[in-house]
Short mmCIF file of C-alpha atoms in Angstrom, two decimals:
data_model
loop_
_atom_site.label_atom_id
_atom_site.label_comp_id
_atom_site.label_asym_id
_atom_site.label_seq_id
_atom_site.Cartn_x
_atom_site.Cartn_y
_atom_site.Cartn_z
CA MET A 499 -32.18 -11.44 13.82
CA ASN A 500 -32.50 -9.72 10.36
CA LEU A 501 -28.97 -9.83 8.81
CA ALA A 502 -29.94 -8.03 5.69
CA ILE A 503 -27.71 -5.22 4.67
CA ARG A 504 -29.68 -1.97 4.57
CA HIS A 505 -27.04 0.91 4.59
CA VAL A 506 -23.95 1.41 3.00
CA ARG A 507 -22.07 4.66 4.41
CA ILE A 508 -18.94 5.71 2.59
CA THR A 509 -17.13 8.71 4.32
CA PRO A 510 -14.16 10.36 2.75
CA ILE A 511 -11.32 11.52 4.93
CA ALA A 512 -7.99 13.23 4.59
CA PHE A 513 -5.25 12.98 7.07
CA ARG A 514 -1.80 14.82 7.23
CA ASP A 515 1.04 13.38 5.01
CA PRO A 516 4.82 14.54 5.00
CA PRO A 517 6.43 15.70 1.91
CA LEU A 518 7.72 12.33 1.02
CA LEU A 519 9.72 12.16 -2.54
CA ASN A 520 9.11 9.29 -4.93
CA ALA A 521 9.64 8.67 -8.86
CA ALA A 522 6.46 10.61 -9.60
CA GLY A 523 7.03 13.68 -7.51
CA ILE A 524 6.11 14.47 -3.73
CA HIS A 525 3.18 13.64 -1.59
CA GLU A 526 0.73 16.10 -1.15
CA PRO A 527 -0.06 17.63 2.24
CA TRP A 528 -3.10 15.51 2.55
CA ALA A 529 -3.54 11.85 2.04
CA LEU A 530 -7.26 10.88 0.95
CA ARG A 531 -8.83 7.64 2.06
CA SER A 532 -12.60 6.52 2.55
CA VAL A 533 -14.26 4.65 5.36
CA ILE A 534 -16.79 2.04 4.67
CA GLU A 535 -19.73 1.10 7.02
CA ILE A 536 -22.00 -1.59 6.10
CA GLU A 537 -25.02 -1.80 8.40
CA THR A 538 -27.56 -4.44 8.82
CA ALA A 539 -31.00 -4.48 9.77
CA CYS A 540 -30.26 -5.70 13.04
CA GLY A 541 -27.82 -2.75 13.65
CA ARG A 542 -24.56 -4.43 13.27
CA VAL A 543 -21.91 -2.56 11.38
CA GLY A 544 -18.85 -3.78 9.44
CA ILE A 545 -15.96 -1.45 8.59
CA ASN A 546 -13.30 -0.93 5.97
CA GLU A 547 -10.94 1.45 4.77
CA THR A 548 -9.87 2.13 1.25
CA TYR A 549 -8.78 4.62 -1.28
CA GLY A 550 -10.61 7.96 -1.34
CA ASP A 551 -9.66 9.68 -4.47
CA GLN A 552 -13.00 11.15 -6.34
CA SER A 553 -12.95 8.58 -8.91
CA MET A 554 -13.09 5.88 -6.27
CA LEU A 555 -15.77 7.65 -4.27
CA GLU A 556 -17.76 7.80 -7.62
CA VAL A 557 -17.50 3.97 -8.34
CA LEU A 558 -18.18 3.06 -4.63
CA ALA A 559 -21.37 4.93 -4.89
CA ARG A 560 -22.36 3.38 -8.10
CA ALA A 561 -21.73 0.02 -6.67
CA ALA A 562 -23.38 0.34 -3.17
CA PRO A 563 -26.89 -0.61 -4.14
CA ALA A 564 -25.22 -4.11 -5.11
CA LEU A 565 -25.48 -4.88 -1.42
CA GLN A 566 -28.97 -3.80 -0.64
CA GLY A 567 -30.66 -6.83 1.08
CA LEU A 568 -27.73 -9.22 1.15
CA SER A 569 -26.56 -11.16 3.75
CA PRO A 570 -23.06 -10.71 5.05
CA TRP A 571 -22.22 -14.06 4.17
CA ASP A 572 -23.34 -13.34 0.46
CA LEU A 573 -19.83 -12.45 -0.79
CA ASN A 574 -20.19 -14.55 -3.97
CA VAL A 575 -23.31 -12.64 -4.73
CA MET A 576 -21.63 -9.32 -3.89
CA GLU A 577 -19.02 -9.97 -6.47
CA SER A 578 -21.20 -10.86 -9.19
CA ARG A 579 -23.32 -7.79 -8.66
CA VAL A 580 -20.23 -5.46 -8.38
CA GLN A 581 -18.98 -6.91 -11.70
CA THR A 582 -22.49 -5.77 -13.25
CA LEU A 583 -22.56 -2.39 -11.63
CA VAL A 584 -18.78 -1.33 -12.20
CA GLN A 585 -17.39 -3.42 -15.10
CA PRO A 586 -18.92 -1.31 -17.87
CA ALA A 587 -17.09 1.75 -16.51
CA SER A 588 -13.71 -0.31 -15.61
CA ASN A 589 -12.28 0.61 -19.05
CA ALA A 590 -13.42 4.32 -19.19
CA SER A 591 -11.00 6.96 -19.26
CA GLU A 592 -11.81 8.06 -15.91
CA PHE A 593 -8.14 9.17 -14.68
CA GLN A 594 -7.66 12.85 -14.98
CA GLY A 595 -4.64 14.92 -15.44
CA GLU A 596 -0.84 14.06 -15.97
CA GLN A 597 -0.41 12.09 -12.72
CA ILE A 598 2.38 9.46 -13.06
CA SER A 599 1.27 6.51 -11.69
CA LEU A 600 3.26 4.11 -9.16
CA ALA A 601 1.07 1.55 -8.61
CA PRO A 602 -2.31 0.02 -9.67
CA GLY A 603 -4.46 1.50 -7.08
CA THR A 604 -5.23 4.54 -9.30
CA HIS A 605 -6.14 2.11 -12.27
CA VAL A 606 -9.62 2.24 -13.33
CA SER A 607 -8.87 -1.34 -15.00
CA LYS A 608 -8.59 -2.55 -11.00
CA ASN A 609 -12.06 -0.91 -10.10
CA VAL A 610 -13.89 -3.99 -9.87
CA ALA A 611 -11.25 -5.34 -7.58
CA LYS A 612 -11.00 -2.36 -5.46
CA VAL A 613 -14.54 -2.30 -5.04
CA VAL A 614 -14.90 -6.02 -3.89
CA ASN A 615 -12.11 -5.45 -1.50
CA ALA A 616 -13.96 -2.44 -0.05
CA PHE A 617 -16.98 -4.36 0.59
CA GLU A 618 -15.61 -7.83 1.09
CA VAL A 619 -13.51 -6.57 4.17
CA ALA A 620 -16.37 -5.01 5.74
CA MET A 621 -18.54 -7.91 5.24
CA LEU A 622 -16.01 -10.17 6.98
CA ASP A 623 -15.94 -8.11 9.87
CA LEU A 624 -19.55 -8.53 9.98
CA GLN A 625 -19.17 -12.18 9.66
CA GLY A 626 -16.61 -12.29 12.52
CA GLN A 627 -18.87 -10.27 14.91
CA LEU A 628 -21.84 -12.83 14.15
CA ALA A 629 -19.56 -15.78 14.86
CA ASN A 630 -17.65 -14.26 17.64
CA ALA A 631 -14.37 -15.01 15.70
CA PRO A 632 -11.77 -12.87 14.39
CA VAL A 633 -11.41 -12.37 10.54
CA VAL A 634 -8.01 -14.43 10.62
CA ASP A 635 -10.22 -17.48 11.79
CA LEU A 636 -12.48 -17.27 8.82
CA LEU A 637 -9.57 -17.07 6.49
CA GLY A 638 -8.41 -20.53 7.93
CA GLY A 639 -6.80 -19.63 11.38
CA ALA A 640 -3.61 -17.93 12.15
CA ALA A 641 -0.29 -19.30 10.63
CA ARG A 642 1.32 -16.67 13.26
CA ASP A 643 0.33 -14.81 16.06
CA THR A 644 2.29 -11.68 15.02
CA VAL A 645 2.87 -10.16 11.55
CA PRO A 646 6.65 -8.44 10.78
CA PHE A 647 6.76 -5.16 9.14
CA SER A 648 9.66 -3.30 7.50
CA ALA A 649 11.09 0.32 8.31
CA TYR A 650 10.08 2.25 4.95
CA LEU A 651 12.46 5.20 4.51
CA PHE A 652 11.90 8.02 2.29
CA PHE A 653 14.12 10.90 1.07
CA LYS A 654 11.97 14.13 2.06
CA TYR A 655 12.10 17.62 2.27
CA ALA A 656 11.61 19.14 5.70
CA GLU A 657 8.25 20.77 5.08
CA HIS A 658 5.43 21.34 2.73
CA ILE A 659 5.97 24.11 0.23
CA ASP A 660 2.27 25.32 1.03
CA HIS A 661 2.78 25.07 4.87
CA PRO A 662 -0.83 23.84 5.57
CA TYR A 663 0.23 22.80 9.29
CA ALA A 664 3.34 22.43 11.33
CA ALA A 665 6.52 20.83 10.04
CA ASP A 666 6.48 17.03 10.83
CA PRO A 667 8.97 16.01 13.27
CA TRP A 668 11.12 13.48 10.91
CA GLY A 669 12.70 16.68 9.24
CA GLU A 670 14.69 17.01 5.98
CA GLY A 671 16.13 13.44 4.76
CA ILE A 672 18.08 13.91 1.85
CA GLN A 673 21.62 12.84 2.38
CA PRO A 674 22.87 9.47 3.28
CA GLU A 675 23.46 10.51 6.94
CA ALA A 676 19.92 11.92 7.46
CA LEU A 677 18.50 8.53 5.99
CA VAL A 678 20.65 6.65 8.79
CA VAL A 679 19.16 9.06 11.28
CA GLN A 680 15.52 8.47 10.04
CA ALA A 681 16.25 4.49 10.46
CA CYS A 682 17.44 4.87 13.67
CA ARG A 683 14.47 6.66 14.85
CA MET A 684 12.10 4.45 13.08
CA ILE A 685 13.79 1.30 14.56
CA GLU A 686 14.05 2.61 18.06
CA GLN A 687 10.41 3.56 17.84
CA TYR A 688 8.90 0.72 16.11
CA GLY A 689 11.45 -2.19 16.59
CA PHE A 690 11.59 -3.22 12.74
CA LYS A 691 13.98 -5.62 11.80
CA SER A 692 14.47 -5.00 8.05
CA ILE A 693 14.61 -1.88 6.12
CA LYS A 694 13.29 -0.53 2.63
CA LEU A 695 14.35 2.87 0.92
CA LYS A 696 12.07 4.43 -1.65
CA ALA A 697 14.51 5.31 -4.24
CA GLY A 698 14.17 6.85 -8.16
CA VAL A 699 14.26 10.19 -6.91
CA PHE A 700 17.83 11.29 -7.01
CA PRO A 701 20.87 10.36 -9.35
CA PRO A 702 21.45 6.66 -8.52
CA GLU A 703 24.86 7.27 -6.92
CA GLN A 704 23.35 9.36 -4.23
CA GLU A 705 20.67 6.70 -3.54
CA VAL A 706 23.48 4.06 -3.66
CA ALA A 707 25.58 6.12 -0.99
CA ALA A 708 22.44 5.90 1.26
CA LEU A 709 21.77 2.44 1.10
CA LEU A 710 25.54 1.70 1.67
CA ALA A 711 25.48 3.98 4.67
CA LEU A 712 22.26 1.99 5.88
CA THR A 713 24.32 -1.30 5.47
CA GLN A 714 27.08 0.05 7.43
CA ALA A 715 24.77 1.50 10.35
CA PHE A 716 22.56 -1.86 10.43
CA PRO A 717 24.94 -4.65 8.95
CA ASP A 718 22.59 -7.49 9.99
CA ALA A 719 19.35 -5.65 8.82
CA PRO A 720 17.76 -6.92 5.68
CA LEU A 721 17.69 -4.16 3.12
CA ARG A 722 15.62 -3.62 -0.12
CA ILE A 723 15.27 -0.61 -2.42
CA ASP A 724 12.53 0.36 -4.73
CA PRO A 725 13.11 3.26 -7.36
CA ASN A 726 9.34 2.41 -8.86
CA ALA A 727 10.78 1.67 -12.16
CA ASN A 728 12.49 4.91 -12.62
CA TRP A 729 15.84 3.34 -13.98
CA SER A 730 16.58 2.00 -17.28
CA VAL A 731 17.75 -1.78 -17.45
CA ALA A 732 21.28 -0.40 -17.96
CA THR A 733 21.06 1.54 -14.98
CA SER A 734 19.33 -1.05 -12.72
CA LEU A 735 22.32 -3.39 -13.69
CA LYS A 736 24.74 -0.86 -12.80
CA VAL A 737 23.41 -0.23 -9.48
CA ILE A 738 23.22 -3.73 -8.32
CA GLU A 739 26.98 -4.20 -9.18
CA GLN A 740 27.58 -1.58 -6.64
CA LEU A 741 25.12 -3.34 -4.10
CA ARG A 742 26.49 -6.78 -4.50
CA GLY A 743 25.50 -8.73 -1.11
CA VAL A 744 23.49 -5.98 0.13
CA LEU A 745 20.05 -6.41 -0.75
CA GLU A 746 17.46 -8.91 0.22
CA TYR A 747 15.26 -8.16 -2.81
CA TYR A 748 15.39 -5.72 -5.62
CA GLU A 749 11.76 -4.07 -6.12
CA ASP A 750 10.69 -2.76 -9.40
CA PRO A 751 14.22 -1.08 -10.71
CA ALA A 752 13.13 -0.89 -14.46
CA PRO A 753 9.78 -0.41 -16.17
CA GLY A 754 7.63 -3.10 -17.56
CA LEU A 755 7.54 -6.86 -17.29
CA ASP A 756 9.83 -6.93 -20.40
CA GLY A 757 12.19 -4.67 -18.50
CA MET A 758 12.22 -6.39 -15.14
CA ALA A 759 12.75 -9.70 -17.29
CA ALA A 760 15.66 -8.04 -18.84
CA VAL A 761 17.31 -7.19 -15.48
CA ALA A 762 16.33 -10.79 -14.15
CA TYR A 763 17.83 -12.79 -16.73
CA LYS A 764 21.38 -10.73 -16.33
CA LEU A 765 21.04 -11.00 -12.41
CA ARG A 766 20.66 -14.65 -13.01
CA GLU A 767 24.02 -15.03 -14.95
CA MET A 768 25.46 -12.84 -11.89
CA GLY A 769 24.04 -15.10 -9.51
CA GLY A 770 21.91 -12.02 -8.06
CA VAL A 771 19.28 -11.00 -5.96
CA PRO A 772 15.54 -11.71 -6.70
CA LEU A 773 13.16 -8.99 -8.16
CA ALA A 774 9.97 -8.12 -6.56
CA THR A 775 7.30 -5.98 -7.71
CA ASN A 776 3.92 -4.48 -6.73
CA MET A 777 3.96 -2.58 -10.49
CA VAL A 778 4.11 -5.46 -13.02
CA VAL A 779 2.40 -8.57 -11.24
CA THR A 780 -0.76 -6.92 -10.17
CA ASP A 781 -3.71 -9.38 -11.04
CA TYR A 782 -3.72 -13.08 -12.30
CA LYS A 783 -3.34 -12.29 -16.22
CA GLU A 784 -0.24 -10.63 -15.30
CA PHE A 785 0.90 -13.28 -13.14
CA ALA A 786 0.10 -15.88 -15.89
CA GLU A 787 2.52 -13.62 -18.08
CA ASN A 788 5.27 -13.72 -15.53
CA VAL A 789 5.03 -17.47 -15.32
CA ARG A 790 5.26 -17.64 -19.07
CA LEU A 791 8.59 -15.70 -19.29
CA GLY A 792 10.08 -17.83 -16.73
CA CYS A 793 9.21 -15.91 -13.50
CA PRO A 794 11.72 -13.14 -13.67
CA VAL A 795 9.81 -11.41 -11.11
CA ARG A 796 10.54 -13.87 -7.91
CA ILE A 797 8.57 -11.93 -5.38
CA VAL A 798 4.92 -10.80 -5.59
CA LEU A 799 4.22 -7.89 -3.29
CA SER A 800 0.50 -7.92 -2.87
CA ASP A 801 -2.06 -5.52 -1.60
CA HIS A 802 -5.68 -6.73 -1.07
CA HIS A 803 -7.04 -3.13 -1.73
CA TYR A 804 -6.39 -3.85 -5.67
CA TRP A 805 -5.94 -7.57 -5.69
CA GLY A 806 -9.66 -7.82 -4.85
CA GLY A 807 -9.94 -8.76 -1.09
CA LEU A 808 -8.38 -11.13 1.42
CA ARG A 809 -9.81 -14.16 -0.14
CA THR A 810 -8.16 -13.77 -3.53
CA THR A 811 -4.94 -12.90 -2.03
CA GLN A 812 -4.78 -16.18 -0.12
CA GLN A 813 -5.36 -17.71 -3.52
CA LEU A 814 -2.32 -15.81 -4.94
CA ALA A 815 -0.21 -16.90 -1.96
CA ARG A 816 -1.07 -20.67 -2.91
CA LEU A 817 0.18 -19.71 -6.66
CA CYS A 818 3.25 -18.09 -5.63
CA GLN A 819 3.79 -21.33 -3.51
CA THR A 820 3.22 -23.44 -6.48
CA PHE A 821 5.85 -21.46 -8.63
CA ASP A 822 8.44 -21.10 -5.93
CA MET A 823 7.75 -17.42 -5.81
CA GLY A 824 8.00 -15.30 -2.43
CA LEU A 825 5.13 -13.11 -1.25
CA SER A 826 4.92 -10.14 0.94
CA MET A 827 2.80 -6.99 1.09
CA HIS A 828 2.67 -3.58 -0.62
CA SER A 829 1.47 -0.50 1.18
CA ASN A 830 0.36 2.92 0.49
CA SER A 831 -0.39 5.82 3.08
CA HIS A 832 -3.13 4.40 5.25
CA LEU A 833 -4.70 4.36 8.87
CA GLY A 834 -5.49 1.67 11.15
CA ILE A 835 -8.35 -0.36 9.50
CA SER A 836 -6.25 -1.01 6.34
CA LEU A 837 -3.33 -2.02 8.56
CA ILE A 838 -5.45 -4.41 10.75
CA ALA A 839 -7.06 -5.94 7.68
CA MET A 840 -3.77 -6.52 6.35
CA THR A 841 -2.57 -7.85 9.48
CA HIS A 842 -5.43 -10.52 9.70
CA LEU A 843 -4.67 -11.53 6.10
CA ALA A 844 -0.98 -11.72 6.42
CA ALA A 845 -1.36 -13.92 9.54
CA SER A 846 -3.71 -16.29 7.69
CA VAL A 847 -0.99 -16.86 4.92
CA PRO A 848 1.55 -19.55 5.41
CA HIS A 849 3.74 -18.53 2.57
CA LEU A 850 4.70 -14.91 3.66
CA ALA A 851 8.05 -14.75 3.16
CA TYR A 852 8.96 -11.44 3.90
CA ALA A 853 8.24 -8.64 6.26
CA CYS A 854 5.34 -6.36 4.98
CA ASP A 855 5.47 -2.68 4.00
CA THR A 856 3.77 0.07 5.99
CA HIS A 857 3.62 3.58 5.54
CA TYR A 858 1.84 3.79 9.25
CA PRO A 859 4.86 5.51 10.93
CA TRP A 860 4.53 8.38 8.36
CA GLN A 861 0.99 9.00 9.65
CA ASP A 862 0.08 10.67 12.95
CA GLU A 863 -3.73 10.63 12.92
CA GLU A 864 -5.83 7.91 13.39
CA VAL A 865 -9.68 6.71 12.98
CA VAL A 866 -9.89 3.81 15.28
CA GLN A 867 -11.13 3.72 18.76
CA GLY A 868 -7.96 3.71 21.34
CA GLY A 869 -5.79 5.59 18.79
CA ARG A 870 -2.65 4.65 17.04
CA LEU A 871 -1.98 0.99 16.98
CA LYS A 872 1.06 -0.30 18.69
CA PHE A 873 4.03 -2.22 17.32
CA GLU A 874 6.00 -4.75 19.51
CA ASN A 875 9.60 -5.41 17.95
CA GLY A 876 8.39 -4.39 14.49
CA SER A 877 5.26 -6.84 14.48
CA LEU A 878 1.71 -6.22 15.02
CA ARG A 879 -0.11 -8.88 16.90
CA VAL A 880 -3.26 -10.19 15.38
CA PRO A 881 -6.28 -9.10 17.22
CA ARG A 882 -8.57 -12.03 18.79
CA GLY A 883 -11.65 -9.93 19.12
CA PRO A 884 -14.48 -10.54 16.84
CA GLY A 885 -14.42 -9.41 13.20
CA LEU A 886 -11.25 -7.24 12.54
CA GLY A 887 -11.04 -6.48 16.17
CA VAL A 888 -11.13 -2.51 15.69
CA THR A 889 -13.93 -0.18 15.86
CA ILE A 890 -14.47 3.52 14.51
CA ASP A 891 -13.89 6.55 16.66
CA SER A 892 -16.90 8.67 15.47
CA GLU A 893 -15.27 11.85 16.66
CA ALA A 894 -12.20 11.07 14.70
CA LEU A 895 -14.09 10.04 11.80
CA ALA A 896 -15.91 13.40 11.68
CA ARG A 897 -12.54 15.43 12.14
CA LEU A 898 -10.71 13.60 9.36
CA HIS A 899 -14.10 14.03 7.15
CA ASP A 900 -13.91 17.73 7.91
CA ASN A 901 -10.15 17.54 6.77
CA TYR A 902 -11.55 16.26 3.49
CA LEU A 903 -13.94 19.03 3.14
CA HIS A 904 -11.57 21.60 3.63
CA CYS A 905 -8.17 20.38 2.36
CA GLY A 906 -8.96 21.11 -1.46
CA ILE A 907 -7.73 17.78 -2.91
CA ARG A 908 -9.79 15.26 -4.46
CA ASN A 909 -7.24 13.20 -6.41
CA ARG A 910 -3.67 12.48 -5.44
CA ASP A 911 -1.49 14.24 -7.68
CA ASP A 912 2.41 13.82 -6.54
CA LEU A 913 3.43 15.30 -9.96
CA GLY A 914 1.37 18.54 -9.91
CA GLN A 915 2.61 18.93 -6.02
CA MET A 916 6.29 18.52 -7.42
CA ARG A 917 6.04 21.18 -9.84
CA LYS A 918 5.32 23.75 -6.82
CA TYR A 919 8.73 22.90 -5.94
CA ASP A 920 10.22 22.57 -9.64
CA PRO A 921 8.14 23.94 -12.32
CA THR A 922 10.38 22.05 -14.93
CA PHE A 923 9.63 18.58 -13.32
CA THR A 924 8.07 16.13 -15.96
CA GLY A 925 8.04 12.92 -14.08
CA LYS A 926 9.23 11.02 -17.26
CA GLN A 927 10.11 7.64 -16.58
CA PRO A 928 12.45 6.01 -16.62
CA ARG A 929 14.49 9.08 -15.75
CA TYR A 930 18.02 7.57 -15.05
#
């Protein structure tokens, strides 16, 4: 059997995304992703899903020759080749426009890690097919059979201003009572046990009121809030005073590791809640700096898409355990391939301390055969089939690629989209 990799197909796709509000602005009508297919000479195909903005597509195309002739087992060689092909451009000024970044998925400094992940997951999918084993077994075996996820709530408008398709069924979510209705629906449909609110959108008192309403409606549910560093240190501390005893963790309230540290040191005096991040501890260098400062961030919300894959995230988990830090997982708008890769990874990590994030309930399209993945009591069961345990629906892939060709979006721009609603919106951070 000839296992040499002979083709790498990169297919950009777009799928409907609701008008979800965040610190940087608002989601555009279409979310961009790309589907990776790595084919061997014997016809086996491994798959993955990753970012789909124009700069990512360009760097993926630049790196694709790194796989030519490799075996699916040659992960270390793949990484070395990717570093050679991609590293020279990693510090280049490829980022366009004024877009405010909420997470490192858009950072060109993460290009090597993002490409390594894109190829690694697809190669692990191939390995699993060849070994007749699920990816979780290649990662050491399952520490759990199901992986818990959290209800991820957003302030949102009822429909997009540019009306590219029918309004989504969730409706407007601005006032506290609307967020409670949103949570009720999401928990009833998916069975989630914990709740996260994306904040940093409206004045903090409005967002505090929403969280207190959620507390009253769901007194036993662990709650989290994430203003995406849109609050000053003073505001972050004022808010936490109003939320004493409410939060499971406090995610990225203030900008930068120094700002987070200032909040954390004061919280320690108050006997307060732990800080979590997906913004200031996003690679091993930043992890080391957090340790040097005495671990003001206590919970790392990892993301295999920009940490560099599944194996390096397992290494991160061991470091978190060593330094008595918690670990969970960050999410962005994604479909089932990313979600199932995340599930295999989370199942393989004994030190998973909190339910993971997922945007999946906000999406209504899918690219895998069999359609939408099914949650049971807020969790996903780890597939036991070979590799990732999912395959591509070719008709769905063609349809979502056609969306990409016609949607007119090539780079995510929450700021530009928000200016369609409010031309004076600057996206300045911290805003409160």
